[in-house]
mmCIF file of C-alpha atoms in Angstrom:
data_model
loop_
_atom_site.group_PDB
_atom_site.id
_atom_site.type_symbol
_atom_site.label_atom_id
_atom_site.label_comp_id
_atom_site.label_asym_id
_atom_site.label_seq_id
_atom_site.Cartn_x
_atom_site.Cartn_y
_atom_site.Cartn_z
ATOM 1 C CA UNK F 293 -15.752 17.669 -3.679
ATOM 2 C CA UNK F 294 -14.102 14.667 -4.438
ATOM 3 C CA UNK F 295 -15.573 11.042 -3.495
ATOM 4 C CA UNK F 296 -12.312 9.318 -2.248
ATOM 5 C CA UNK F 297 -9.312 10.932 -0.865
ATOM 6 C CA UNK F 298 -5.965 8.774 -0.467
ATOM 7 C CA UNK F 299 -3.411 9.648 1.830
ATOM 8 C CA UNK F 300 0.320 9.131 0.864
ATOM 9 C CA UNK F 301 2.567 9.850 3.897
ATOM 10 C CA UNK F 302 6.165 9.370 2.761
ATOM 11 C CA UNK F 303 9.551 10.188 4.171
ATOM 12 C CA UNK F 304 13.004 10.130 1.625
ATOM 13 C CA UNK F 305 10.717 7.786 -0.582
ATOM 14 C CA UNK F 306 11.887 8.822 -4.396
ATOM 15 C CA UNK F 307 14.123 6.078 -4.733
ATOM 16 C CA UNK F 308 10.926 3.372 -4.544
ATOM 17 C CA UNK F 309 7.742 5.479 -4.438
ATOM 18 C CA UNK F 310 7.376 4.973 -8.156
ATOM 19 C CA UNK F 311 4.885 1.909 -8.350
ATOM 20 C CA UNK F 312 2.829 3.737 -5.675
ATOM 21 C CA UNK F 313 2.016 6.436 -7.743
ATOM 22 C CA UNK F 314 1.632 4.747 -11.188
ATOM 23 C CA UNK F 315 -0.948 2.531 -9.656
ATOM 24 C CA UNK F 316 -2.703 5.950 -8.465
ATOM 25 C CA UNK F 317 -2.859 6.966 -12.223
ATOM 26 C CA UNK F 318 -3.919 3.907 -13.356
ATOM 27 C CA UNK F 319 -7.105 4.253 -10.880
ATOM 28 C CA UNK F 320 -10.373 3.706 -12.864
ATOM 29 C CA UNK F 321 -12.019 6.647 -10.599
ATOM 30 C CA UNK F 322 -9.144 9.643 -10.961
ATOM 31 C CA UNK F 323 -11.641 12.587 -11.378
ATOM 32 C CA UNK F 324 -13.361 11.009 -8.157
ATOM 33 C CA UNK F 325 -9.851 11.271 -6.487
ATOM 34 C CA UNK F 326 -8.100 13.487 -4.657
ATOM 35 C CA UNK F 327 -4.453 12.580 -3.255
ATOM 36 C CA UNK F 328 -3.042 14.138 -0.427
ATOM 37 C CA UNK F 329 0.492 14.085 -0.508
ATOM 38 C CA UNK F 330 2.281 14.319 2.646
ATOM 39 C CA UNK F 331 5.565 15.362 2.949
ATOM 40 C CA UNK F 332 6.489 14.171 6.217
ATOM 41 C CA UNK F 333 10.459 16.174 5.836
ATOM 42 C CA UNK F 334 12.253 14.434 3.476
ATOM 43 C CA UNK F 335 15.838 15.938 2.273
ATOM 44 C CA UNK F 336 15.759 13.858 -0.684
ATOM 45 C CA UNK F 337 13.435 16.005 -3.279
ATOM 46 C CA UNK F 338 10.800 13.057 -2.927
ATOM 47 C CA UNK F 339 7.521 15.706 -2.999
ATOM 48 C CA UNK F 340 9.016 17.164 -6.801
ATOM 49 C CA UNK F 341 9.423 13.633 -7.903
ATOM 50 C CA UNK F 342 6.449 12.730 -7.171
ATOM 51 C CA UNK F 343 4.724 16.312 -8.423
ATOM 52 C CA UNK F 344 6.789 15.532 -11.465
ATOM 53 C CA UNK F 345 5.579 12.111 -11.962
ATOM 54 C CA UNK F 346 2.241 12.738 -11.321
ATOM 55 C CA UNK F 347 2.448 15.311 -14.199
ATOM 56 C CA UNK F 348 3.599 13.309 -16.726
ATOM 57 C CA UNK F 349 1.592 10.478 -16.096
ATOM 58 C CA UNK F 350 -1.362 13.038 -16.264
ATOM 59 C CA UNK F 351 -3.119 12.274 -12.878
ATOM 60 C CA UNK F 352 -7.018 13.316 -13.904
ATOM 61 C CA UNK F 353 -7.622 13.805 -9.713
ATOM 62 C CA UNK F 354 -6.905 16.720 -7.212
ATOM 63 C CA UNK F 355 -3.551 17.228 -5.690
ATOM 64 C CA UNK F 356 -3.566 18.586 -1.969
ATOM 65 C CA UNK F 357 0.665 18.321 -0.535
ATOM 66 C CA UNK F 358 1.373 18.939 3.217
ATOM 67 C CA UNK F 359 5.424 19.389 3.944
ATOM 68 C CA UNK F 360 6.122 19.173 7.187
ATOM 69 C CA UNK F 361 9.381 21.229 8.230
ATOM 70 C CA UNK F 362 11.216 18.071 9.579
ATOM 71 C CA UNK F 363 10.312 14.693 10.174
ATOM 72 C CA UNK F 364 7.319 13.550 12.400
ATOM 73 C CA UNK F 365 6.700 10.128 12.666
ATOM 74 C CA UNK F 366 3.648 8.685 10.039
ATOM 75 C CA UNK F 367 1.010 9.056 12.419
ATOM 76 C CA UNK F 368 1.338 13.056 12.735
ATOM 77 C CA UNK F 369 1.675 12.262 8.621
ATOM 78 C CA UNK F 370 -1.365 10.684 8.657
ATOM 79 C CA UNK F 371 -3.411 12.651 11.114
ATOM 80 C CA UNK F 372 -2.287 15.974 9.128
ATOM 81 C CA UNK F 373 -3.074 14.065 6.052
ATOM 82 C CA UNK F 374 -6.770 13.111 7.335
ATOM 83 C CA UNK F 375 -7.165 16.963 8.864
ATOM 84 C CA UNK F 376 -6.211 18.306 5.099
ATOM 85 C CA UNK F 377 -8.423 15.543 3.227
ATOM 86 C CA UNK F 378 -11.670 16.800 1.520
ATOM 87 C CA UNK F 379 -13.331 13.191 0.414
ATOM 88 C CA UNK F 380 -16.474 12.179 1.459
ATOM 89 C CA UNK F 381 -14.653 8.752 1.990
ATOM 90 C CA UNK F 382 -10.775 8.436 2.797
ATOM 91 C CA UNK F 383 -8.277 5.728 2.440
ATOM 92 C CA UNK F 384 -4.212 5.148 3.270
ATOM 93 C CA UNK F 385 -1.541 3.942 1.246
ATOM 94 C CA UNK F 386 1.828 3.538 2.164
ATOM 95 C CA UNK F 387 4.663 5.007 -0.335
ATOM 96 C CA UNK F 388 6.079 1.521 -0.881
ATOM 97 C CA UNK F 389 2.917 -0.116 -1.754
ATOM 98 C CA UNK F 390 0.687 -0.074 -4.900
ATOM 99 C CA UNK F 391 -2.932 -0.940 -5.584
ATOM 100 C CA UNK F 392 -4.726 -2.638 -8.335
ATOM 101 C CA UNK F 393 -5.992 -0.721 -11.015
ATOM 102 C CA UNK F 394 -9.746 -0.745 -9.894
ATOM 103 C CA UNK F 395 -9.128 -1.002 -5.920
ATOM 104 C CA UNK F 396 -10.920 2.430 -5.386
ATOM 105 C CA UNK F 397 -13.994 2.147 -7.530
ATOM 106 C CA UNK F 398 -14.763 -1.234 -6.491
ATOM 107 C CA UNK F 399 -14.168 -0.141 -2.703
ATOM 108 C CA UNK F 400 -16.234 2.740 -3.387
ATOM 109 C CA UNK F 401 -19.199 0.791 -5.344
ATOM 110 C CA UNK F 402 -19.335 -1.320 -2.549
ATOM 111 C CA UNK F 403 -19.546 1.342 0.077
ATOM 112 C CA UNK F 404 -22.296 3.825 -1.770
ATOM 113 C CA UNK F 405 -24.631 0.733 -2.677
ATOM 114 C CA UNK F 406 -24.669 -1.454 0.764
ATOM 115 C CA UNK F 407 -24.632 2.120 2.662
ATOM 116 C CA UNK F 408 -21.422 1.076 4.518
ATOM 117 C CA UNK F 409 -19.349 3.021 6.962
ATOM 118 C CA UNK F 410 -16.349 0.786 6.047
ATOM 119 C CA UNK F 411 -15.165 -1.564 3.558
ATOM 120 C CA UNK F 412 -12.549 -4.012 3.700
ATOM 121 C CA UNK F 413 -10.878 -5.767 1.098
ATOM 122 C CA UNK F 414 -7.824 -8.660 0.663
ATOM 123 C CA UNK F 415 -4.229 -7.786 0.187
ATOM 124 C CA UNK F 416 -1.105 -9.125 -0.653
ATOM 125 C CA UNK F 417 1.724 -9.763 1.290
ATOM 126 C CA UNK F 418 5.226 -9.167 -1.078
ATOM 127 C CA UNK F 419 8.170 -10.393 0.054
ATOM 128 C CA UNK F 420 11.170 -10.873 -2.543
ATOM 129 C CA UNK F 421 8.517 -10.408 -5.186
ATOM 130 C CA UNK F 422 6.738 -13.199 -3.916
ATOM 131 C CA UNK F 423 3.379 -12.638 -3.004
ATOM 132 C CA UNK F 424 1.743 -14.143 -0.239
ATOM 133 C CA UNK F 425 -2.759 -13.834 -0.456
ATOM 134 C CA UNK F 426 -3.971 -12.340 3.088
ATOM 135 C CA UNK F 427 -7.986 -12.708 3.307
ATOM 136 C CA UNK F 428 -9.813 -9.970 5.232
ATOM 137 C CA UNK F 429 -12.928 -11.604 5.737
ATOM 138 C CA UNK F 430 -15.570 -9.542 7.172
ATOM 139 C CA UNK F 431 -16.301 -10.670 10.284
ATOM 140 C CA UNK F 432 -18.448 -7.700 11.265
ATOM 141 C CA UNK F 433 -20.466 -7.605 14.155
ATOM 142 C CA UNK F 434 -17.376 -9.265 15.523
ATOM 143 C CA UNK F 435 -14.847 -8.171 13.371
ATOM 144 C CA UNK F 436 -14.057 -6.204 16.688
ATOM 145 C CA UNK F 437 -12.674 -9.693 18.220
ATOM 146 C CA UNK F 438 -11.061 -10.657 14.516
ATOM 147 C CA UNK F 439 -8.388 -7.215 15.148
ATOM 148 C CA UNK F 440 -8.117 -7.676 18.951
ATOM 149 C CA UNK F 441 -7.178 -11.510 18.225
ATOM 150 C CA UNK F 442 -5.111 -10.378 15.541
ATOM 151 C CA UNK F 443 -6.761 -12.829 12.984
ATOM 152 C CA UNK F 444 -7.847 -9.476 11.010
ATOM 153 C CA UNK F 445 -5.049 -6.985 9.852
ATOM 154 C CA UNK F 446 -5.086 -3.445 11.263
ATOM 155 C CA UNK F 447 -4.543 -1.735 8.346
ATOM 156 C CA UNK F 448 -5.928 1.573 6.863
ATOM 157 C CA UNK F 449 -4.615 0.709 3.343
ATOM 158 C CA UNK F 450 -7.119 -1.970 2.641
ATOM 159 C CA UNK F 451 -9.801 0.002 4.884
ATOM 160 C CA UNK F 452 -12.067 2.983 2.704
ATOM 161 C CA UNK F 453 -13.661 4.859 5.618
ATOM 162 C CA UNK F 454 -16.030 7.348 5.560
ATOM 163 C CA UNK F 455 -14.510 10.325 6.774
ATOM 164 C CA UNK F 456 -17.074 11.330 9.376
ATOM 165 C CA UNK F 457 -15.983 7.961 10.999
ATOM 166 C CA UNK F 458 -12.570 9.838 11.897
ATOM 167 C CA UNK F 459 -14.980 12.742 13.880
ATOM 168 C CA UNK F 460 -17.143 11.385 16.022
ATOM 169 C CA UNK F 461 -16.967 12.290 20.052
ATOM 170 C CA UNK F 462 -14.100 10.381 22.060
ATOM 171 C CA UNK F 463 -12.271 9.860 19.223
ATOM 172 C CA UNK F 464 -8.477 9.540 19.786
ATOM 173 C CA UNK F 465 -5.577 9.835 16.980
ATOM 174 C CA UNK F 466 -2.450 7.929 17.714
ATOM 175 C CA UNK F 467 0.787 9.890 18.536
ATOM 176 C CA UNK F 468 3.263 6.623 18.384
ATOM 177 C CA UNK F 469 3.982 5.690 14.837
ATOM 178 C CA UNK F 470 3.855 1.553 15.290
ATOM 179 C CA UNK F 471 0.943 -0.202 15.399
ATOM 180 C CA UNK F 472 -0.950 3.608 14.659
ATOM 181 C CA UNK F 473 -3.476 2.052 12.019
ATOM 182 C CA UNK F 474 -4.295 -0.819 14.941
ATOM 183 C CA UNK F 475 -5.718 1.775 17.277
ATOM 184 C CA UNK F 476 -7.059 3.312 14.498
ATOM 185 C CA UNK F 477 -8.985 0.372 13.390
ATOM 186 C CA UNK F 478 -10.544 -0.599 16.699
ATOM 187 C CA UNK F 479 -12.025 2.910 16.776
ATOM 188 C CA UNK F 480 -13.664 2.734 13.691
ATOM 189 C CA UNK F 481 -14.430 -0.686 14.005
ATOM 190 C CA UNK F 482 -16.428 -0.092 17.487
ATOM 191 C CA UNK F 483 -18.103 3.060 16.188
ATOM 192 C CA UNK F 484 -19.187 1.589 12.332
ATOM 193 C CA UNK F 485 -23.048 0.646 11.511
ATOM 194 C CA UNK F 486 -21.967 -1.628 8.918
ATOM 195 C CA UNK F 487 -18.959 -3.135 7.479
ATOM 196 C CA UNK F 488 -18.705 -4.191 3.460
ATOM 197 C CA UNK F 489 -16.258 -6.828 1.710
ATOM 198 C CA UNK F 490 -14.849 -7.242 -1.483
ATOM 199 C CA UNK F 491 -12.920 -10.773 -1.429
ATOM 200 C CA UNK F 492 -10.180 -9.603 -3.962
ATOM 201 C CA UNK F 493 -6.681 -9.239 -3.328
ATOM 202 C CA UNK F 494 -6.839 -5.305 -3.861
ATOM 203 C CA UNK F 495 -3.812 -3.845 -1.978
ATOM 204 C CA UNK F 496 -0.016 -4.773 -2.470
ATOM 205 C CA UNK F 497 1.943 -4.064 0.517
ATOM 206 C CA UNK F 498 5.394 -4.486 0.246
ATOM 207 C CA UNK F 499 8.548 -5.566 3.001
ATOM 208 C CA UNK F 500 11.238 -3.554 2.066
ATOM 209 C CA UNK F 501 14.327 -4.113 3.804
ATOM 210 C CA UNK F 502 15.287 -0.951 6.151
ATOM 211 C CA UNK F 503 11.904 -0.611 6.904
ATOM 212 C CA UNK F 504 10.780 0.386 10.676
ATOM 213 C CA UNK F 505 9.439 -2.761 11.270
ATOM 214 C CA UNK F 506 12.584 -4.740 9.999
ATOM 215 C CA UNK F 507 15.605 -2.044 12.121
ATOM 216 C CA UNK F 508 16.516 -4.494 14.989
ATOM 217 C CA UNK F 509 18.644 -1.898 17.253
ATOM 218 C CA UNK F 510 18.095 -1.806 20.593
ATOM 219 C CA UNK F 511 16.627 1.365 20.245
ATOM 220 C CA UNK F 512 14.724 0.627 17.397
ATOM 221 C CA UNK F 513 13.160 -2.693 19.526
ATOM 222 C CA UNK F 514 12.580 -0.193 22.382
ATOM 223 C CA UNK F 515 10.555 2.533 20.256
ATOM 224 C CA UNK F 516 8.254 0.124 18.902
ATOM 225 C CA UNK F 517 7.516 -1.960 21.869
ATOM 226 C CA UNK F 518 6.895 1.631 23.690
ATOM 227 C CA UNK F 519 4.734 2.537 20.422
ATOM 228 C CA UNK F 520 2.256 -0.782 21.112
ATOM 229 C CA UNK F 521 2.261 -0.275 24.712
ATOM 230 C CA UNK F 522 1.198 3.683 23.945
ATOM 231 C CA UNK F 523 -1.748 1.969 21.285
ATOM 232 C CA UNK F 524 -2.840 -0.776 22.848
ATOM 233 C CA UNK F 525 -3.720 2.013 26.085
ATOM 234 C CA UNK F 526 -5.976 3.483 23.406
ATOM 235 C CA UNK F 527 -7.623 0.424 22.091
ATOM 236 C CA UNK F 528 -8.219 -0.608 26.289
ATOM 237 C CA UNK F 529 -9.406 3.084 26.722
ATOM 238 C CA UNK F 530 -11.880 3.080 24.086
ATOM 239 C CA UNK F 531 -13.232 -0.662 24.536
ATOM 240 C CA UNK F 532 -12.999 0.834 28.331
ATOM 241 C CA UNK F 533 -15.509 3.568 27.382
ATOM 242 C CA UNK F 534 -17.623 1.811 25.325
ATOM 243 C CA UNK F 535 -18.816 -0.058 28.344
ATOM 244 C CA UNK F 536 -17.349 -3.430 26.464
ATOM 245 C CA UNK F 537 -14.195 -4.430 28.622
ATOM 246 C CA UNK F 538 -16.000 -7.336 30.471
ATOM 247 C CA UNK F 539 -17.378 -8.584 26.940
ATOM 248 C CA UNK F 540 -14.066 -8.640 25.464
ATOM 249 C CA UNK F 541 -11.693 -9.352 28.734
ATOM 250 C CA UNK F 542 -10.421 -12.282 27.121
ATOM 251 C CA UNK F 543 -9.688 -11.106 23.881
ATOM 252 C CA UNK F 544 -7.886 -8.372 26.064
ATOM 253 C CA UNK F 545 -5.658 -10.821 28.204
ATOM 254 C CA UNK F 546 -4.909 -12.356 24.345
ATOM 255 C CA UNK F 547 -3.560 -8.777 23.370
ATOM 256 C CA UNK F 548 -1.684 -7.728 25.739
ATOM 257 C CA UNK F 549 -0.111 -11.353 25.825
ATOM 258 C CA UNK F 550 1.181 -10.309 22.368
ATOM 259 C CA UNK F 551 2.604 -7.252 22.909
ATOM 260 C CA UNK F 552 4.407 -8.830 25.832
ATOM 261 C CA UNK F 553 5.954 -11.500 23.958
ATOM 262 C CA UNK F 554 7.110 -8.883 20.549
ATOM 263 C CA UNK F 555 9.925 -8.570 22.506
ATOM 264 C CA UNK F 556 10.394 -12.632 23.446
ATOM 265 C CA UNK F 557 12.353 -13.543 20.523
ATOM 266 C CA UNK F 558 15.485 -10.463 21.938
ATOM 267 C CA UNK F 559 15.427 -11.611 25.788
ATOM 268 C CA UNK F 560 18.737 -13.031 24.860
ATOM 269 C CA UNK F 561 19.906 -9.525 24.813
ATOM 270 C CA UNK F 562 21.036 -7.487 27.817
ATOM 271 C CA UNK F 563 18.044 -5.757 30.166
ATOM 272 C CA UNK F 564 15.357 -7.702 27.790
ATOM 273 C CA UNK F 565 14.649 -10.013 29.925
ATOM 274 C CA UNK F 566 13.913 -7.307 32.907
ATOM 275 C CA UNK F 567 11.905 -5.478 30.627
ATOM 276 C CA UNK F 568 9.549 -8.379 29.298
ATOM 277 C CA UNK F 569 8.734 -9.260 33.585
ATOM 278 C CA UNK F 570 7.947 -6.137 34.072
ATOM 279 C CA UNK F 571 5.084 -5.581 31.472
ATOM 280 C CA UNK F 572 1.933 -6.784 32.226
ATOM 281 C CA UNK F 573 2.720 -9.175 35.356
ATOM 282 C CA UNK F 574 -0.814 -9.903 35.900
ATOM 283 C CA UNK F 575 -0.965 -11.952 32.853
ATOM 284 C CA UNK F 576 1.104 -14.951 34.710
ATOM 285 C CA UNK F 577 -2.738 -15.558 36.381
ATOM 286 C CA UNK F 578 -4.530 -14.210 33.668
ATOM 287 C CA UNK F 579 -3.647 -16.265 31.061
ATOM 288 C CA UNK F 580 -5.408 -18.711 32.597
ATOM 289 C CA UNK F 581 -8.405 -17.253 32.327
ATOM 290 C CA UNK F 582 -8.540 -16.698 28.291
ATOM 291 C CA UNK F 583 -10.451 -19.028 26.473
ATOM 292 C CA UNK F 584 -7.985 -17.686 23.539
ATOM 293 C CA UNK F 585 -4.767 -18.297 24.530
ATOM 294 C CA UNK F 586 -3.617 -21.330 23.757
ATOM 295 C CA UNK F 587 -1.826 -24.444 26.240
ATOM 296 C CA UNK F 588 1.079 -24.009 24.184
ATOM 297 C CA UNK F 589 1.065 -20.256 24.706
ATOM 298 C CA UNK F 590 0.883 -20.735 28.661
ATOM 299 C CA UNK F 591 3.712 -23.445 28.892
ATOM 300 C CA UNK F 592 6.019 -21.019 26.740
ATOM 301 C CA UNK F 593 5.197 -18.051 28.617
ATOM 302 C CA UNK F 594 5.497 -20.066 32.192
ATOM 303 C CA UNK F 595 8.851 -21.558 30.818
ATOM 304 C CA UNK F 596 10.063 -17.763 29.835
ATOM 305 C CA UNK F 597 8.923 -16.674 33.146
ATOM 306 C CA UNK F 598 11.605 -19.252 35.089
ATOM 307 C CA UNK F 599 14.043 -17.380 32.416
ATOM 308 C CA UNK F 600 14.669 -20.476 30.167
ATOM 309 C CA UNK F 601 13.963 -18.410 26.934
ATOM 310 C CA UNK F 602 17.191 -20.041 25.287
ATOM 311 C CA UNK F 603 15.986 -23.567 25.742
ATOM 312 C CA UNK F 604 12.418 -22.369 24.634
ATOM 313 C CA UNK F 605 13.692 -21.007 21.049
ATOM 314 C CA UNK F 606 15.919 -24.036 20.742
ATOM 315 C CA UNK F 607 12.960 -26.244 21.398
ATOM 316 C CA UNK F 608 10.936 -23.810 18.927
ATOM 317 C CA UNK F 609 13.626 -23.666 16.052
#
């Protein structure tokens, strides 16, 4: 059985999925590896290339694929993906990303000696080939308030989780593609005995124009703002469950100020404004009431409530 499975969701991704799976054969822990390659219905031949590739590198891991007949959405990839995986620990990467040479092992090291259910390491932010250092610190026991304040990214790809983590009871696996790993996170995060951290800059994630979080369509703007509302119900749920929603009401009223205002910066646009009243009205009270929402915040958000958004972003800019 393999120690560390990585799951590859991808979607028409041959044109840029090369780096991702170089750095895979460049691992330090291959015969530890398994990848599980999931073909989430591309039309572009992306799961040969990558077969192909993977060949004549000579990959020294197990190869699992999944092909889905048409195209999902990356959280059915990744939930298929996590169903399918056989490691005793499991980890994400994106098809446009790459990871340092040693990422796994050291992730892995970390995780058998300290006995942890997670570890967490620091990533890269590329832009235009310009990198931008991201610390992950491990703020574990309240690493919990680091992801619902948004100070500590939601990612899988920088997460290696051991796979039982996934299985426990009341577990819930995102259906909405954006903001997925967040809800993800929070889970794991509540349910985890202990947390590790390597400080190194382990995980490359690249912002690729065309992306899903870059398409600014209306409909595109729609489906992701109806994606967080659908993930941030889980995270409430859960927290809800966990008998922890009066410890954490303020980092709550923080949250769901922030998924309000992803949509501030297109109230220009026509029915925007409509929709942004209409989600979560009790926060024009209840903003007053978080210790982590800022005086700034409140003035912006009481001077987009009286519907003067345009003199707000020329005040901003």
């Amino acid at each position: 059985m393999p120690m560390v499975s990585v799951i590859i969701p991808f979607f028409n991704a041959k044109d840029y999925v090369t780096p991702c799976i170089k750095s895979m054969c460049r691992q330090t822990i291959q015969d530890k590896m398994e990848l599980v390659l999931v073909d989430d219905g591309s039309t572009d031949g992306s799961l040969l290339f990558i077969k192909e590739l993977l060949q004549e590198l000579d990959f020294h891991g197990s190869i699992k694929t999944i092909q889905h007949p048409r195209n999902l959405g990356v959280a059915e990839a990744r939930k298929n993906g996590l169903l399918a995986s056989e490691g005793e620990y499991v980890i994400f990467c994106d098809s446009d990303d790459w990871v340092c040479d040693n990422m796994y092992e050291q992730l892995l090291q970390k995780a058998q000696q300290e006995e942890c259910d997670i570890v967490v390491c620091d990533f890269l932010n590329i832009y235009s080939d310009k990198p931008s250092y991201v610390s992950a610190p491990n703020y574990f026991p309240d690493m919990l308030q680091g992801l619902l304040l948004c100070k500590t990214s939601g990612s899988l790809c920088n997460k290696l989780v051991k796979k039982t983590m996934f299985f426990l009871d009341g577990f819930i696996y995102p259906t909405h593609a954006f903001c997925e790993d967040f809800a993800y996170s929070v889970q794991l995060v509540l349910n985890a005995t202990k947390v590790g951290y390597v400080a190194e800059p382990l995980y490359n994630y690249v912002h690729r124009n065309g992306s899903i979080v870059q398409n600014s369509s209306v409909e595109a703007i729609l489906q992701r703002l109806d994606d967080n509302l659908a993930n941030y119900a889980i995270v409430e749920q859960v927290i809800t469950n966990k008998g922890l929603r009066a410890q954490y009401k303020s980092e709550l009223i923080s949250l769901r100020l922030i998924v309000k205002n992803s949509i501030r910066k297109y109230l220009p646009r026509p029915g925007f404004y409509r929709k942004w009243l209409s989600l979560f009205p009790e926060l024009t009270i209840d903003i007053f009431r978080s210790r982590y929402v800022s005086w700034h915040s409140r003035i912006a958000y009481c001077v987009t409530l009286l519907g003067l958004y345009s003199f707000l972003r020329r005040v901003q800019s």
